[in-house]
């Protein structure tokens, strides 16, 4: 078991990629905090983990864009579990539009959740990891961080590029404390987020992927689990593409 006696927080774990990550880490022995805005769905995931994986799992209603909400979630995690070994910053949103049709609020919502949310969660968890002398942080980026907008959401790609840069900056800052900070950049994964895509867009997206299909949430989760484990002990500041060959750089 890769994560025996480890405690993990996964944000946005009520569905999609986050849920697959939570299932993968608990399958390998972790106890889990399912931190999500959608508490009903988060509770269902926590119940599924307890039932199927036999691990301790706690659903905590969390808005990663709200500093107080994040701090309350981290305080409750330490109170219930006593430590935090793994933080996966997965919560993310898209607001569709063009530069001229999107509102300022759309911009602030996307940057607030996708980028500031990662900062708030790291800020709250890192002091605990420093005392422990170890920790693994994995941030979920996107291929859009390198290509620019491919989702009709002008704030999205900059938010993900910010995540890549924050990942590298924190990797340098936290390395002396035994904390690894890495990222995973998926593309075209079958989730509720991508289910919104019109059929025409889906066909276009798939035709540009050498492996010829969309990815599965579990295929992202496997890479996250690797980065969160001791198998990746000499990797930090790295962002691994999971994109079916769409972008080879
Ligand atoms: N699906 C893809 O093709 C794809 C591609 C590249 C990157 N990603 C990234 O992967 C991550 C997960 O994507 P997904 O497709 O599973 O998305 P999703 O929309 O299916 O799930 C996102 C989850 O995050 C939660 N969430 C949203 N805002 C939140 C907030 N402020 N605080 C806490 N939780 C919040 C939602 O309730 C939901 O449970 C996101 O960061 C996304 O940008 C997805």
PDB file of N, CA, C and O in Angstrom, residues 33-70:
ATOM      1  N   UNK A  33      -9.968  13.383   2.941  1.00  0.00           N
ATOM      2  CA  UNK A  33     -10.915  14.489   3.060  1.00  0.00           C
ATOM      3  C   UNK A  33     -11.383  14.868   1.664  1.00  0.00           C
ATOM      4  O   UNK A  33     -10.585  15.211   0.800  1.00  0.00           O
ATOM      5  N   UNK A  34     -12.691  14.739   1.459  1.00  0.00           N
ATOM      6  CA  UNK A  34     -13.331  15.097   0.190  1.00  0.00           C
ATOM      7  C   UNK A  34     -13.819  16.537   0.367  1.00  0.00           C
ATOM      8  O   UNK A  34     -14.832  16.793   1.002  1.00  0.00           O
ATOM      9  N   UNK A  35     -13.046  17.484  -0.162  1.00  0.00           N
ATOM     10  CA  UNK A  35     -13.343  18.913   0.056  1.00  0.00           C
ATOM     11  C   UNK A  35     -13.986  19.477  -1.203  1.00  0.00           C
ATOM     12  O   UNK A  35     -13.343  19.542  -2.257  1.00  0.00           O
ATOM     13  N   UNK A  36     -15.246  19.872  -1.109  1.00  0.00           N
ATOM     14  CA  UNK A  36     -15.950  20.323  -2.318  1.00  0.00           C
ATOM     15  C   UNK A  36     -17.062  21.282  -1.921  1.00  0.00           C
ATOM     16  O   UNK A  36     -17.606  21.210  -0.822  1.00  0.00           O
ATOM     17  N   UNK A  37     -17.398  22.162  -2.858  1.00  0.00           N
ATOM     18  CA  UNK A  37     -18.545  23.069  -2.672  1.00  0.00           C
ATOM     19  C   UNK A  37     -19.842  22.283  -2.581  1.00  0.00           C
ATOM     20  O   UNK A  37     -20.753  22.669  -1.866  1.00  0.00           O
ATOM     21  N   UNK A  38     -19.923  21.214  -3.349  1.00  0.00           N
ATOM     22  CA  UNK A  38     -21.138  20.404  -3.414  1.00  0.00           C
ATOM     23  C   UNK A  38     -21.092  19.337  -2.320  1.00  0.00           C
ATOM     24  O   UNK A  38     -20.561  18.240  -2.515  1.00  0.00           O
ATOM     25  N   UNK A  39     -21.641  19.678  -1.154  1.00  0.00           N
ATOM     26  CA  UNK A  39     -21.488  18.793   0.009  1.00  0.00           C
ATOM     27  C   UNK A  39     -22.285  17.507  -0.138  1.00  0.00           C
ATOM     28  O   UNK A  39     -21.846  16.454   0.332  1.00  0.00           O
ATOM     29  N   UNK A  40     -23.445  17.559  -0.813  1.00  0.00           N
ATOM     30  CA  UNK A  40     -24.236  16.314  -0.960  1.00  0.00           C
ATOM     31  C   UNK A  40     -23.433  15.277  -1.751  1.00  0.00           C
ATOM     32  O   UNK A  40     -23.304  14.127  -1.336  1.00  0.00           O
ATOM     33  N   UNK A  41     -22.892  15.725  -2.891  1.00  0.00           N
ATOM     34  CA  UNK A  41     -22.110  14.790  -3.714  1.00  0.00           C
ATOM     35  C   UNK A  41     -20.834  14.359  -2.981  1.00  0.00           C
ATOM     36  O   UNK A  41     -20.407  13.210  -3.077  1.00  0.00           O
ATOM     37  N   UNK A  42     -20.225  15.305  -2.256  1.00  0.00           N
ATOM     38  CA  UNK A  42     -18.989  14.992  -1.518  1.00  0.00           C
ATOM     39  C   UNK A  42     -19.268  13.906  -0.466  1.00  0.00           C
ATOM     40  O   UNK A  42     -18.470  12.980  -0.288  1.00  0.00           O
ATOM     41  N   UNK A  43     -20.428  14.024   0.206  1.00  0.00           N
ATOM     42  CA  UNK A  43     -20.799  13.021   1.217  1.00  0.00           C
ATOM     43  C   UNK A  43     -20.961  11.644   0.585  1.00  0.00           C
ATOM     44  O   UNK A  43     -20.534  10.638   1.154  1.00  0.00           O
ATOM     45  N   UNK A  44     -21.543  11.635  -0.619  1.00  0.00           N
ATOM     46  CA  UNK A  44     -21.743  10.334  -1.295  1.00  0.00           C
ATOM     47  C   UNK A  44     -20.389   9.696  -1.636  1.00  0.00           C
ATOM     48  O   UNK A  44     -20.217   8.488  -1.505  1.00  0.00           O
ATOM     49  N   UNK A  45     -19.441  10.525  -2.041  1.00  0.00           N
ATOM     50  CA  UNK A  45     -18.098   9.995  -2.346  1.00  0.00           C
ATOM     51  C   UNK A  45     -17.438   9.461  -1.063  1.00  0.00           C
ATOM     52  O   UNK A  45     -16.862   8.369  -1.056  1.00  0.00           O
ATOM     53  N   UNK A  46     -17.569  10.224   0.026  1.00  0.00           N
ATOM     54  CA  UNK A  46     -16.970   9.783   1.298  1.00  0.00           C
ATOM     55  C   UNK A  46     -17.594   8.459   1.746  1.00  0.00           C
ATOM     56  O   UNK A  46     -16.881   7.544   2.208  1.00  0.00           O
ATOM     57  N   UNK A  47     -18.903   8.334   1.576  1.00  0.00           N
ATOM     58  CA  UNK A  47     -19.577   7.082   1.959  1.00  0.00           C
ATOM     59  C   UNK A  47     -19.100   5.921   1.090  1.00  0.00           C
ATOM     60  O   UNK A  47     -18.863   4.818   1.577  1.00  0.00           O
ATOM     61  N   UNK A  48     -18.934   6.200  -0.198  1.00  0.00           N
ATOM     62  CA  UNK A  48     -18.458   5.152  -1.127  1.00  0.00           C
ATOM     63  C   UNK A  48     -17.046   4.695  -0.744  1.00  0.00           C
ATOM     64  O   UNK A  48     -16.743   3.499  -0.776  1.00  0.00           O
ATOM     65  N   UNK A  49     -16.207   5.662  -0.363  1.00  0.00           N
ATOM     66  CA  UNK A  49     -14.825   5.325   0.036  1.00  0.00           C
ATOM     67  C   UNK A  49     -14.844   4.433   1.280  1.00  0.00           C
ATOM     68  O   UNK A  49     -14.157   3.406   1.338  1.00  0.00           O
ATOM     69  N   UNK A  50     -15.640   4.838   2.270  1.00  0.00           N
ATOM     70  CA  UNK A  50     -15.704   4.071   3.515  1.00  0.00           C
ATOM     71  C   UNK A  50     -16.188   2.644   3.228  1.00  0.00           C
ATOM     72  O   UNK A  50     -15.627   1.661   3.738  1.00  0.00           O
ATOM     73  N   UNK A  51     -17.199   2.547   2.360  1.00  0.00           N
ATOM     74  CA  UNK A  51     -17.811   1.237   2.077  1.00  0.00           C
ATOM     75  C   UNK A  51     -16.901   0.355   1.216  1.00  0.00           C
ATOM     76  O   UNK A  51     -16.637  -0.798   1.545  1.00  0.00           O
ATOM     77  N   UNK A  52     -16.380   0.938   0.125  1.00  0.00           N
ATOM     78  CA  UNK A  52     -15.643   0.118  -0.845  1.00  0.00           C
ATOM     79  C   UNK A  52     -14.167  -0.043  -0.513  1.00  0.00           C
ATOM     80  O   UNK A  52     -13.559  -1.053  -0.827  1.00  0.00           O
ATOM     81  N   UNK A  53     -13.576   1.003   0.095  1.00  0.00           N
ATOM     82  CA  UNK A  53     -12.132   0.959   0.356  1.00  0.00           C
ATOM     83  C   UNK A  53     -11.830   0.673   1.831  1.00  0.00           C
ATOM     84  O   UNK A  53     -10.676   0.427   2.187  1.00  0.00           O
ATOM     85  N   UNK A  54     -12.856   0.821   2.681  1.00  0.00           N
ATOM     86  CA  UNK A  54     -12.653   0.593   4.111  1.00  0.00           C
ATOM     87  C   UNK A  54     -11.735   1.619   4.752  1.00  0.00           C
ATOM     88  O   UNK A  54     -11.080   1.340   5.760  1.00  0.00           O
ATOM     89  N   UNK A  55     -11.673   2.820   4.155  1.00  0.00           N
ATOM     90  CA  UNK A  55     -10.815   3.874   4.715  1.00  0.00           C
ATOM     91  C   UNK A  55     -11.667   4.910   5.421  1.00  0.00           C
ATOM     92  O   UNK A  55     -12.871   5.036   5.152  1.00  0.00           O
ATOM     93  N   UNK A  56     -11.049   5.693   6.299  1.00  0.00           N
ATOM     94  CA  UNK A  56     -11.751   6.830   6.890  1.00  0.00           C
ATOM     95  C   UNK A  56     -11.885   7.915   5.824  1.00  0.00           C
ATOM     96  O   UNK A  56     -10.905   8.272   5.175  1.00  0.00           O
ATOM     97  N   UNK A  57     -13.072   8.453   5.682  1.00  0.00           N
ATOM     98  CA  UNK A  57     -13.286   9.514   4.690  1.00  0.00           C
ATOM     99  C   UNK A  57     -14.263  10.530   5.251  1.00  0.00           C
ATOM    100  O   UNK A  57     -15.287  10.174   5.821  1.00  0.00           O
ATOM    101  N   UNK A  58     -13.919  11.778   5.089  1.00  0.00           N
ATOM    102  CA  UNK A  58     -14.719  12.868   5.640  1.00  0.00           C
ATOM    103  C   UNK A  58     -15.020  13.864   4.522  1.00  0.00           C
ATOM    104  O   UNK A  58     -14.106  14.322   3.838  1.00  0.00           O
ATOM    105  N   UNK A  59     -16.308  14.178   4.352  1.00  0.00           N
ATOM    106  CA  UNK A  59     -16.683  15.212   3.379  1.00  0.00           C
ATOM    107  C   UNK A  59     -16.758  16.545   4.119  1.00  0.00           C
ATOM    108  O   UNK A  59     -17.392  16.637   5.166  1.00  0.00           O
ATOM    109  N   UNK A  60     -16.082  17.552   3.576  1.00  0.00           N
ATOM    110  CA  UNK A  60     -16.133  18.882   4.199  1.00  0.00           C
ATOM    111  C   UNK A  60     -16.514  19.894   3.131  1.00  0.00           C
ATOM    112  O   UNK A  60     -15.827  20.008   2.094  1.00  0.00           O
ATOM    113  N   UNK A  61     -17.608  20.620   3.385  1.00  0.00           N
ATOM    114  CA  UNK A  61     -18.008  21.664   2.439  1.00  0.00           C
ATOM    115  C   UNK A  61     -16.933  22.750   2.416  1.00  0.00           C
ATOM    116  O   UNK A  61     -16.605  23.336   3.461  1.00  0.00           O
ATOM    117  N   UNK A  62     -16.371  22.983   1.251  1.00  0.00           N
ATOM    118  CA  UNK A  62     -15.255  23.925   1.130  1.00  0.00           C
ATOM    119  C   UNK A  62     -15.396  24.741  -0.142  1.00  0.00           C
ATOM    120  O   UNK A  62     -15.651  24.181  -1.209  1.00  0.00           O
ATOM    121  N   UNK A  63     -15.189  26.036  -0.012  1.00  0.00           N
ATOM    122  CA  UNK A  63     -15.041  26.898  -1.198  1.00  0.00           C
ATOM    123  C   UNK A  63     -13.569  27.287  -1.248  1.00  0.00           C
ATOM    124  O   UNK A  63     -13.104  28.105  -0.440  1.00  0.00           O
ATOM    125  N   UNK A  64     -12.827  26.727  -2.196  1.00  0.00           N
ATOM    126  CA  UNK A  64     -11.380  26.990  -2.229  1.00  0.00           C
ATOM    127  C   UNK A  64     -11.061  28.460  -2.520  1.00  0.00           C
ATOM    128  O   UNK A  64      -9.960  28.922  -2.223  1.00  0.00           O
ATOM    129  N   UNK A  65     -12.044  29.167  -3.071  1.00  0.00           N
ATOM    130  CA  UNK A  65     -11.826  30.594  -3.376  1.00  0.00           C
ATOM    131  C   UNK A  65     -12.028  31.478  -2.149  1.00  0.00           C
ATOM    132  O   UNK A  65     -11.851  32.699  -2.239  1.00  0.00           O
ATOM    133  N   UNK A  66     -12.395  30.864  -1.033  1.00  0.00           N
ATOM    134  CA  UNK A  66     -12.686  31.608   0.194  1.00  0.00           C
ATOM    135  C   UNK A  66     -11.672  31.180   1.273  1.00  0.00           C
ATOM    136  O   UNK A  66     -11.680  30.034   1.727  1.00  0.00           O
ATOM    137  N   UNK A  67     -10.824  32.121   1.649  1.00  0.00           N
ATOM    138  CA  UNK A  67      -9.719  31.815   2.575  1.00  0.00           C
ATOM    139  C   UNK A  67     -10.207  31.199   3.898  1.00  0.00           C
ATOM    140  O   UNK A  67      -9.630  30.224   4.389  1.00  0.00           O
ATOM    141  N   UNK A  68     -11.285  31.777   4.453  1.00  0.00           N
ATOM    142  CA  UNK A  68     -11.807  31.276   5.741  1.00  0.00           C
ATOM    143  C   UNK A  68     -12.328  29.843   5.599  1.00  0.00           C
ATOM    144  O   UNK A  68     -12.121  29.008   6.477  1.00  0.00           O
ATOM    145  N   UNK A  69     -13.005  29.604   4.479  1.00  0.00           N
ATOM    146  CA  UNK A  69     -13.552  28.268   4.237  1.00  0.00           C
ATOM    147  C   UNK A  69     -12.413  27.239   4.146  1.00  0.00           C
ATOM    148  O   UNK A  69     -12.496  26.140   4.700  1.00  0.00           O
ATOM    149  N   UNK A  70     -11.346  27.608   3.458  1.00  0.00           N
ATOM    150  CA  UNK A  70     -10.187  26.711   3.314  1.00  0.00           C
ATOM    151  C   UNK A  70      -9.547  26.454   4.683  1.00  0.00           C
ATOM    152  O   UNK A  70      -9.252  25.309   5.050  1.00  0.00           O
TER     153      UNK A  70
END
